[in-house]
């Protein structure tokens, strides 16, 4: 998380500028905290469009009087907004190991081949008092992971050589101490193997995936938090106080003394606890100065309905010193009552019914964790915005056509074909997000409610609200005789107590590990040890996120350009003169048809007639299926039926032409697409069907039809495609009729 950000405006002007002394100073202890942010602007002061551009940084540091280039890798320069021209460079740890002035230059390579030298600037790195081991006088060092790995390998190799020398020494004295030698050799071999394994493990990076890397200043050394962030919204019901959110996750209760304090909200559905498992609930509480009444019997509980059964509760009496944050906690084994849980929530309550407290009480850092020990608060990394996983996202094999949410009161609540059949002895993991009555279970089958195809019952997932999961391996018995071995069915069981069920989402994947039901992770982290602490990993952007973000930027840019085009079009066409000739710079929508000399030339259907009906009107092609009328359409070979000949379009009396001869569609000619060959004739009586193939390599292929003999003027011409084409006015020989 960038906590020290130096912002620099980078102009793009043909002006010689002196080196900008930023006066920015970063300290050697600013690990993962320092950041340079560049706002790149054009000459007119607007942000520079960086789409397709490459921003480069060149930095120099000093060792005595010697000036040395500091290495910068491309992936370290992050373009945060292509359209706003914002680029970031997090200060790497290796640079923080240096002490002294840093000279820097910023350059930009644009996609059109142009390059700009934009700005020279300086900033300073100073040694923190805590870092006494930092070298002075401008000397610096850095160690990337590969260097560290090589160093460890070298040291391990030295250890191995040293151990082997010890072995040799033992062997030299073998005649004197045979038994001792054998014992020592075994110990030394074990040490050699252990050292070799450590070297091998160092080369295996451990990975973690997340949709956010803003992990905050939390201590992740303890147990995972099974609750989402608890806010004032979780306490909107009840009596005795009003509730609001304060700074830094604080929840402020203002008690008015009107009733016993009891605040909750059953609609804020929280993750379930497993029956028979030990958990600990904890929070920090502060009684504000001036509080009136006995607050020692206030407790925080985790409860489920129906029944309001308490599963976890903080202990009493509560510390009553004011203006101090106190940690309160309680540990219990969750034991379901006769009535099974349907939804979970938290309650802040004064157990003394007659108590009427006035004043303010604050809560923060509410946590439920597995086990009996309170560990430091941390956010729930299983939910948004993180959705942490140690495994790349697995493909969802569920039916893609199934619409969600599903709401049902039937016995069978889900039945669909997966995108591939079940495989016998292949392990699968099914995860479902939804709601049901407490006494019901989600029971999974392959082909129906029978013992043979019964896969099992889904169980709650800790840390995720209204989520159930089942990992299973179907056997041949589960699949044999199945009408469709790809069928996945979910029933609510037992049938006798059916109730309302919803399924909001569903994912089935191969393997025994569940991955989030999302399309991508934005970030991945790499570390040298398998850890649940995200700060043990070095984070970068995933390729999938980069590709989608680039595609989104392109789409956004295209939409903005289209919007600008339409805005200009509306401004232009709204001023069209409908009575005098006028040039229109964009396409206008003609709701009532497009007319020339009172004739609709944008009709969708027309047929030939034997008499002149329309004279001297132009024709326009707007795309789709629109009729065009113009000059003369003839075969190049006028004899016979002309089968296999090429169709040409041109003025009356013109000998015809091929499409390379027509560079200007506003002249007397127009090319309607490649070579045209008659597909068939209508009984040999002068009716021809012609298909035109173009060179656009596109699904929008024009089609040309006409009715007439090959040697007489055109009567009908239709083109399908997508373009804006104006054709010249027809001659008196042109004949067309609307239908």
XYZ file of N, CA and C in Angstrom, residues 1 7 107 132 220 222 272 312 404 439 468 536 557 587 589 617 643 675 727:
57
model
N 0.848 -1.188 0.000
C 0.000 0.000 0.000
C 0.882 1.235 0.000
N 3.861 13.105 -6.179
C 3.142 13.356 -7.423
C 3.917 14.350 -8.288
N 10.687 9.235 -20.316
C 10.527 9.241 -21.768
C 9.243 8.494 -22.121
N 20.711 0.775 10.824
C 22.115 1.126 11.043
C 23.049 0.381 10.113
N -1.253 -10.743 10.189
C -1.848 -11.962 9.645
C -1.225 -13.230 10.227
N -2.073 -14.750 12.905
C -3.017 -15.567 13.656
C -3.961 -16.357 12.784
N -22.068 -19.422 8.682
C -22.505 -20.380 9.700
C -21.305 -20.988 10.418
N -22.073 -18.332 20.497
C -20.850 -17.768 21.068
C -21.203 -16.504 21.837
N -29.721 -17.883 -13.142
C -29.761 -17.726 -11.695
C -30.294 -16.331 -11.372
N -33.892 -27.180 8.620
C -33.922 -28.639 8.721
C -33.631 -29.332 7.404
N -22.596 -23.705 0.696
C -22.477 -25.130 0.992
C -21.536 -25.774 -0.012
N 3.693 -12.205 2.984
C 4.858 -13.052 2.720
C 5.084 -13.267 1.230
N -12.519 3.285 -25.199
C -12.064 4.292 -26.157
C -12.958 4.310 -27.385
N -24.165 10.238 -41.008
C -25.363 9.473 -41.317
C -26.519 9.893 -40.428
N -30.660 9.172 -39.335
C -31.719 8.177 -39.345
C -32.990 8.812 -39.907
N -34.492 10.060 -60.426
C -34.279 10.146 -58.983
C -33.044 9.332 -58.606
N -24.555 -17.334 -69.282
C -24.146 -18.081 -68.090
C -22.622 -18.110 -67.999
N -16.584 -10.490 -58.739
C -17.188 -10.992 -59.967
C -18.553 -11.570 -59.653
N -25.462 6.603 -55.359
C -25.347 6.244 -56.769
C -25.856 7.398 -57.623
